[in-house]
Amino acid sequence: MEHNWTSDNLTSLQSHILAEEQKYEDATGEFSWILSAISLATKAIGNKVRCARIEDVVGEVGSENVQGEMQHKLDVISNELILRCLGDRDNVGILASEENETPFFLRKRTEGGKYAVLFDPLDGSSNIDVSVGVGTIFSVLRLPDGGTREDAILQKGNKQVAAGYVLYGSSTILVLTTGNGVNMFVLDQAIGSFVLVEAKLQIPNGNKTYSINEAYTARFSDGVQSYLEWAHQNNYSSRYIGSMVADVHRTLLKGGVFIYPPTSDKPEGKLRLMYEANPMAMIIEQAGGKATALGDRILDIHPTGLHERTSVVLGSTDQVDQFLKHTT
Ligand code: AHG
Ligand code: MN
Ligand code: MN
């Protein structure tokens, strides 16, 4: 019997990356080493997340991270898994994490350390003990030839060569952009591979849904409060999980706007520019949406510190614009 090969053939993350790299003449294939380490680490993290409460991985460890936030056991485990998997890749020069005050300088540019990987190992970790979706966010930068070590990673988000997240939800999803659209993979548990399920994702317009922690309303600016009042009168719906990865993933697939504005007690905002806002902004823009910090394009912000915070408004272009009408 003859086989009919169709475009429905199974594409793994690995083969997808290799195929993408072949499009560039000077491709060396090194990028796939980084992605394979991220894939391995996130499969291992996902496995720990799925074992929460069976294994002793739930709860706080009693220490605070650099943000002054309580570290959960899974924050620490996830961080170590990523550091171990990415640390031995010859082309990774710098690793920087939400959980570590200073970056790890592993290899100089002259020793082959061509890339920096910045990450939030476990996003939404306060949701872990109630089995709500959590994730890992990552951002990949190319390191410059010269310059000081510290300055090397303080690059604008528009310099990212790749960005993505893994959502440990009811299924395990990897969303990736290398600057050529957004692709979505699902972890097929049976074969242990991330498999391409949708290429060139586009965020839809027309979904009247906002995602914000509305309990903070009294601490929002007049503009944000006026947007919320307007939305209440215009048949909007609200969805807020409290895990950025899960909230952004829903926004990417269904449309709407995700908002984490400044509050009177956190005037800079809460979310971290370099390993939360920037990677999500690149994904949203690559999917045809918009990502701003109350009007300024997130990807154009010049970072002054690894753990710098920013306000975040991202999602469908029509919904972000609607929000900005009230705030700018
Ligand atoms: P993390 O768990 O990495 O510290 O991130 C938590 C973040 C983010 O996931 C979410 O969007 C936000 O905190 C929720 O904050 P609020 O509880 O203030 O709404
Ligand atoms: Mn986070
Ligand atoms: Mn985190």
Coordinates of C-alpha atoms and ligand atoms in Angstrom, one line a residue:
M1 CA 0.0 0.0 0.0
E2 CA 1.3 3.4 -0.9
H3 CA 1.8 6.2 1.7
N4 CA 0.4 9.6 1.1
W5 CA 2.8 12.0 2.7
T6 CA 0.9 15.2 3.7
S7 CA 1.7 18.4 5.4
D8 CA 0.2 16.8 8.5
N9 CA 3.5 15.1 9.1
L10 CA 4.7 15.2 12.7
T11 CA 7.2 17.9 13.4
S12 CA 9.1 18.0 16.6
L13 CA 10.6 21.1 18.2
Q14 CA 14.0 19.8 17.4
S15 CA 13.4 19.2 13.7
H16 CA 11.5 22.5 13.4
I17 CA 14.5 24.4 14.8
L18 CA 16.9 22.6 12.5
A19 CA 14.7 23.4 9.5
E20 CA 14.5 27.1 10.5
E21 CA 18.2 27.3 10.9
Q22 CA 18.8 25.9 7.4
K23 CA 17.1 29.0 5.9
Y24 CA 20.2 31.0 6.9
E25 CA 23.4 30.7 4.9
D26 CA 25.7 31.2 7.9
A27 CA 23.7 28.9 10.2
T28 CA 25.9 26.9 12.5
G29 CA 23.1 24.9 14.2
E30 CA 24.3 26.2 17.6
F31 CA 21.0 27.7 18.3
S32 CA 19.3 24.3 18.4
W33 CA 21.7 23.4 21.3
I34 CA 20.1 26.1 23.4
L35 CA 16.5 25.1 22.5
S36 CA 17.3 21.5 23.2
A37 CA 18.5 22.4 26.7
I38 CA 15.4 24.5 27.3
S39 CA 13.3 21.6 26.0
L40 CA 15.0 19.1 28.3
A41 CA 14.8 21.4 31.4
T42 CA 11.2 22.3 30.9
K43 CA 10.2 18.6 30.5
A44 CA 12.0 17.9 33.8
I45 CA 10.2 20.9 35.5
G46 CA 6.9 19.8 34.0
N47 CA 7.5 16.4 35.5
K48 CA 8.1 17.9 39.0
V49 CA 5.0 20.2 38.6
R50 CA 2.9 17.1 37.8
C51 CA 4.2 15.3 40.9
A52 CA 3.3 18.2 43.3
R53 CA 2.0 16.8 46.5
I54 CA 3.2 13.3 45.6
E55 CA 6.8 14.3 46.0
D56 CA 7.9 16.9 48.5
V57 CA 8.1 19.8 46.1
V58 CA 5.2 22.1 47.4
G59 CA 5.6 24.9 49.8
E60 CA 8.0 27.7 50.7
V61 CA 11.6 27.1 51.4
G62 CA 11.8 29.9 54.0
S63 CA 14.1 32.2 52.0
E64 CA 13.4 35.2 49.9
N65 CA 14.7 35.8 46.3
V66 CA 16.2 38.9 45.0
Q67 CA 12.8 40.5 44.6
G68 CA 12.1 40.0 48.3
E69 CA 9.5 37.4 47.5
M70 CA 9.2 34.0 49.3
Q71 CA 10.8 31.3 47.3
H72 CA 8.8 28.1 46.8
K73 CA 10.5 24.7 46.6
L74 CA 9.6 24.5 43.0
D75 CA 11.1 27.9 42.2
V76 CA 14.5 26.6 43.5
I77 CA 14.2 23.1 41.8
S78 CA 13.2 24.7 38.5
N79 CA 16.0 27.2 38.6
E80 CA 18.5 24.5 39.3
L81 CA 17.2 22.3 36.4
I82 CA 17.5 25.2 34.0
L83 CA 21.0 26.2 35.2
R84 CA 22.2 22.6 34.9
C85 CA 20.7 22.0 31.5
L86 CA 21.8 25.3 29.9
G87 CA 25.1 25.7 31.8
D88 CA 26.9 23.0 29.9
R89 CA 26.0 24.2 26.5
D90 CA 29.3 25.5 25.0
N91 CA 27.7 28.5 23.3
V92 CA 25.9 29.9 26.4
G93 CA 28.0 32.8 27.8
I94 CA 25.7 34.2 30.4
L95 CA 22.7 32.8 32.3
A96 CA 20.5 35.1 34.3
S97 CA 17.5 34.2 36.4
E98 CA 14.7 35.8 38.5
E99 CA 16.0 33.7 41.4
N100 CA 19.6 34.9 41.3
E101 CA 20.7 38.4 42.1
T102 CA 23.6 38.4 39.7
P103 CA 24.0 36.6 36.4
F104 CA 26.3 33.6 35.9
F105 CA 29.2 34.5 33.6
L106 CA 30.1 31.1 32.2
R107 CA 32.2 31.7 29.1
K108 CA 33.6 34.8 27.5
R109 CA 32.6 35.7 24.0
T110 CA 36.1 34.7 22.8
E111 CA 35.6 31.3 24.4
G112 CA 32.5 30.7 22.4
G113 CA 30.0 32.2 24.8
K114 CA 27.8 33.7 22.1
Y115 CA 24.4 33.9 23.8
A116 CA 22.8 34.9 27.0
V117 CA 19.7 33.2 28.3
L118 CA 17.5 35.1 30.7
F119 CA 14.6 33.3 32.4
D120 CA 11.9 33.2 35.0
P121 CA 12.2 29.5 35.9
L122 CA 8.7 29.2 37.5
D123 CA 6.2 31.9 36.8
G124 CA 3.0 32.0 38.9
S125 CA 4.6 29.8 41.6
S126 CA 2.1 31.0 44.3
N127 CA -0.5 29.0 42.3
I128 CA 1.5 25.7 42.5
D129 CA -0.1 24.3 45.6
V130 CA -3.6 24.6 44.1
S131 CA -2.7 23.0 40.8
V132 CA -3.3 26.1 38.7
G133 CA -1.2 26.6 35.5
V134 CA 2.3 27.8 36.0
G135 CA 5.1 28.3 33.5
T136 CA 8.7 29.1 32.5
I137 CA 9.6 32.2 30.5
F138 CA 12.9 32.6 28.5
S139 CA 14.6 35.3 26.5
V140 CA 17.7 34.7 24.3
L141 CA 20.2 37.5 23.5
R142 CA 23.3 37.5 21.3
L143 CA 26.3 38.8 23.2
P144 CA 28.3 41.6 21.7
D145 CA 32.0 41.2 20.9
G146 CA 33.2 43.9 23.3
G147 CA 31.7 45.8 26.3
T148 CA 31.7 45.0 30.0
R149 CA 30.1 41.8 31.3
E150 CA 27.3 43.6 33.1
D151 CA 26.4 45.7 30.1
A152 CA 26.3 42.8 27.8
I153 CA 22.9 41.6 28.8
L154 CA 21.3 45.1 29.3
Q155 CA 20.0 45.1 25.8
K156 CA 16.6 46.3 24.6
G157 CA 13.9 43.6 24.0
N158 CA 14.0 44.3 20.3
K159 CA 17.5 42.7 20.2
Q160 CA 16.1 39.3 21.4
V161 CA 17.0 36.5 19.0
A162 CA 14.4 34.2 20.5
A163 CA 11.8 34.3 23.2
G164 CA 9.3 31.8 24.5
Y165 CA 7.4 30.2 27.4
V166 CA 6.3 26.8 28.5
L167 CA 2.9 26.5 30.2
Y168 CA 2.4 23.6 32.6
G169 CA -1.3 23.5 32.3
S170 CA -3.8 20.8 31.6
S171 CA -1.4 20.1 28.8
T172 CA 2.2 21.2 28.5
I173 CA 2.6 23.9 25.8
L174 CA 5.7 25.5 24.4
V175 CA 5.3 28.8 22.5
L176 CA 8.4 30.0 20.6
T177 CA 9.4 32.9 18.4
T178 CA 12.8 33.3 16.7
G179 CA 11.7 36.5 15.0
N180 CA 9.9 34.8 12.2
G181 CA 6.3 34.4 13.6
V182 CA 5.1 32.4 16.6
N183 CA 4.8 28.6 16.7
M184 CA 3.1 26.5 19.3
F185 CA 4.1 23.0 20.4
V186 CA 2.4 20.5 22.7
L187 CA 4.4 18.0 24.8
D188 CA 3.3 14.5 23.7
Q189 CA 3.8 12.7 26.9
A190 CA 3.8 9.3 25.2
I191 CA 6.8 10.1 23.0
G192 CA 8.4 12.7 25.2
S193 CA 8.6 15.3 22.4
F194 CA 7.2 18.8 21.9
V195 CA 5.2 18.5 18.7
L196 CA 4.2 21.4 16.4
V197 CA 0.5 22.0 16.6
E198 CA 0.2 25.5 15.1
A199 CA 2.6 27.6 13.0
K200 CA 2.5 31.4 12.6
L201 CA -0.1 32.0 15.3
Q202 CA -2.0 35.3 15.0
I203 CA -3.7 36.9 18.0
P204 CA -7.3 37.7 17.1
N205 CA -9.0 41.1 17.5
G206 CA -12.5 41.7 18.7
N207 CA -12.5 39.9 22.0
K208 CA -13.8 42.2 24.7
T209 CA -12.0 40.6 27.6
Y210 CA -9.5 42.2 30.1
S211 CA -7.2 40.5 32.4
I212 CA -6.1 42.5 35.4
N213 CA -6.0 42.1 39.2
E214 CA -9.1 44.2 39.7
A215 CA -8.9 44.1 43.5
Y216 CA -6.1 46.7 43.3
T217 CA -8.5 49.3 41.6
A218 CA -8.2 51.9 44.4
R219 CA -4.4 51.8 43.8
F220 CA -4.6 52.3 40.0
S221 CA -4.3 55.7 38.3
D222 CA -7.4 57.6 37.2
G223 CA -6.8 56.5 33.6
V224 CA -6.9 52.8 34.5
Q225 CA -9.9 53.3 36.7
S226 CA -11.7 55.1 33.9
Y227 CA -10.9 52.2 31.4
L228 CA -12.4 49.7 33.9
E229 CA -15.5 51.8 34.3
W230 CA -15.8 52.1 30.5
A231 CA -15.3 48.3 30.1
H232 CA -18.0 47.6 32.7
Q233 CA -20.5 49.6 30.7
N234 CA -19.5 48.0 27.4
N235 CA -20.1 44.3 27.9
Y236 CA -16.6 43.3 28.7
S237 CA -15.7 40.0 30.4
S238 CA -12.8 39.4 32.8
R239 CA -10.3 36.6 33.2
Y240 CA -7.4 36.6 35.6
I241 CA -5.4 33.6 36.7
G242 CA -2.5 35.3 38.4
S243 CA 0.1 33.4 36.5
M244 CA 1.4 35.6 33.7
V245 CA 2.2 32.7 31.4
A246 CA -1.3 31.3 31.7
D247 CA -2.9 34.8 31.3
V248 CA -0.8 35.7 28.3
H249 CA -1.3 32.3 26.7
R250 CA -5.1 32.7 26.9
T251 CA -4.8 36.2 25.5
L252 CA -2.6 35.0 22.7
L253 CA -5.0 32.3 21.6
K254 CA -8.3 34.1 22.3
G255 CA -7.5 37.8 22.1
G256 CA -8.2 40.5 24.7
V257 CA -5.8 42.6 26.8
F258 CA -3.5 41.6 29.7
I259 CA -2.8 44.5 32.1
Y260 CA -0.4 44.8 35.0
P261 CA -0.3 48.6 35.6
P262 CA 1.6 50.6 38.2
T263 CA -0.1 50.8 41.6
S264 CA 0.4 53.4 44.3
D265 CA 2.5 50.9 46.3
K266 CA 4.4 49.6 43.2
P267 CA 4.8 52.7 41.0
E268 CA 7.2 50.8 38.7
G269 CA 4.8 48.0 38.2
K270 CA 5.4 44.4 39.4
L271 CA 6.5 42.4 36.4
R272 CA 10.2 42.1 35.4
L273 CA 11.2 43.7 32.1
M274 CA 14.0 41.4 31.0
Y275 CA 12.6 37.9 31.6
E276 CA 8.8 38.5 31.8
A277 CA 7.7 41.5 29.8
N278 CA 10.3 41.4 27.0
P279 CA 9.8 37.8 25.9
M280 CA 6.0 38.1 26.2
A281 CA 6.1 41.4 24.2
M282 CA 8.2 39.8 21.4
I283 CA 5.7 36.9 21.2
I284 CA 2.7 39.1 21.2
E285 CA 4.2 41.5 18.5
Q286 CA 5.3 38.5 16.4
A287 CA 1.7 37.3 16.5
G288 CA 0.4 40.7 15.2
G289 CA -0.5 42.2 18.6
K290 CA 0.8 45.1 20.7
A291 CA 2.8 45.3 23.9
T292 CA 3.3 48.6 25.7
A293 CA 4.2 50.0 29.1
L294 CA 1.4 52.5 29.2
G295 CA 2.1 53.8 25.8
D296 CA 5.8 53.1 25.3
R297 CA 6.7 50.0 23.3
I298 CA 8.1 47.5 25.8
L299 CA 10.7 46.2 23.3
D300 CA 12.2 49.7 23.0
I301 CA 12.8 50.2 26.7
H302 CA 16.5 50.5 27.5
P303 CA 17.1 48.3 30.6
T304 CA 19.2 49.7 33.4
G305 CA 19.2 46.6 35.6
L306 CA 18.6 42.8 35.2
H307 CA 15.7 42.8 37.7
E308 CA 14.1 46.1 36.6
R309 CA 10.3 46.2 36.7
T310 CA 7.8 47.6 34.2
S311 CA 4.1 48.1 33.7
V312 CA 2.7 45.8 31.1
V313 CA -0.3 46.2 28.7
L314 CA -0.3 43.6 25.9
G315 CA -2.7 41.7 23.7
S316 CA -4.8 42.2 20.6
T317 CA -4.0 45.5 18.9
D318 CA -7.7 46.7 19.1
Q319 CA -8.0 46.0 22.8
V320 CA -4.6 47.5 23.7
D321 CA -5.5 50.6 21.8
Q322 CA -8.9 50.8 23.5
F323 CA -7.1 50.7 26.9
L324 CA -4.6 53.3 25.8
K325 CA -7.4 55.7 24.9
H326 CA -8.1 56.1 28.6
T327 CA -4.5 56.2 29.9
T328 CA -2.4 58.2 27.4
Ligands
AHG1 P1 6.5 34.9 39.8 O1 5.7 33.7 40.4 O2 7.5 34.5 38.8 O3 7.0 35.7 40.9 O4 5.5 35.8 39.0 C1 4.2 36.2 39.6 C2 3.6 37.3 38.7 C3 2.9 36.8 37.4 O5 3.0 35.5 37.1 C4 1.5 37.3 37.6 O6 1.1 37.9 36.5 C5 1.6 38.3 38.8 O7 2.7 37.9 39.5 C6 0.4 38.3 39.6 O8 0.5 39.3 40.6 P2 -0.7 39.7 41.6 O9 -0.8 38.6 42.6 O10 -0.2 41.0 42.2 O11 -1.9 39.9 40.7
MN2 MN 7.0 35.5 37.0
MN3 MN 9.1 33.1 39.0

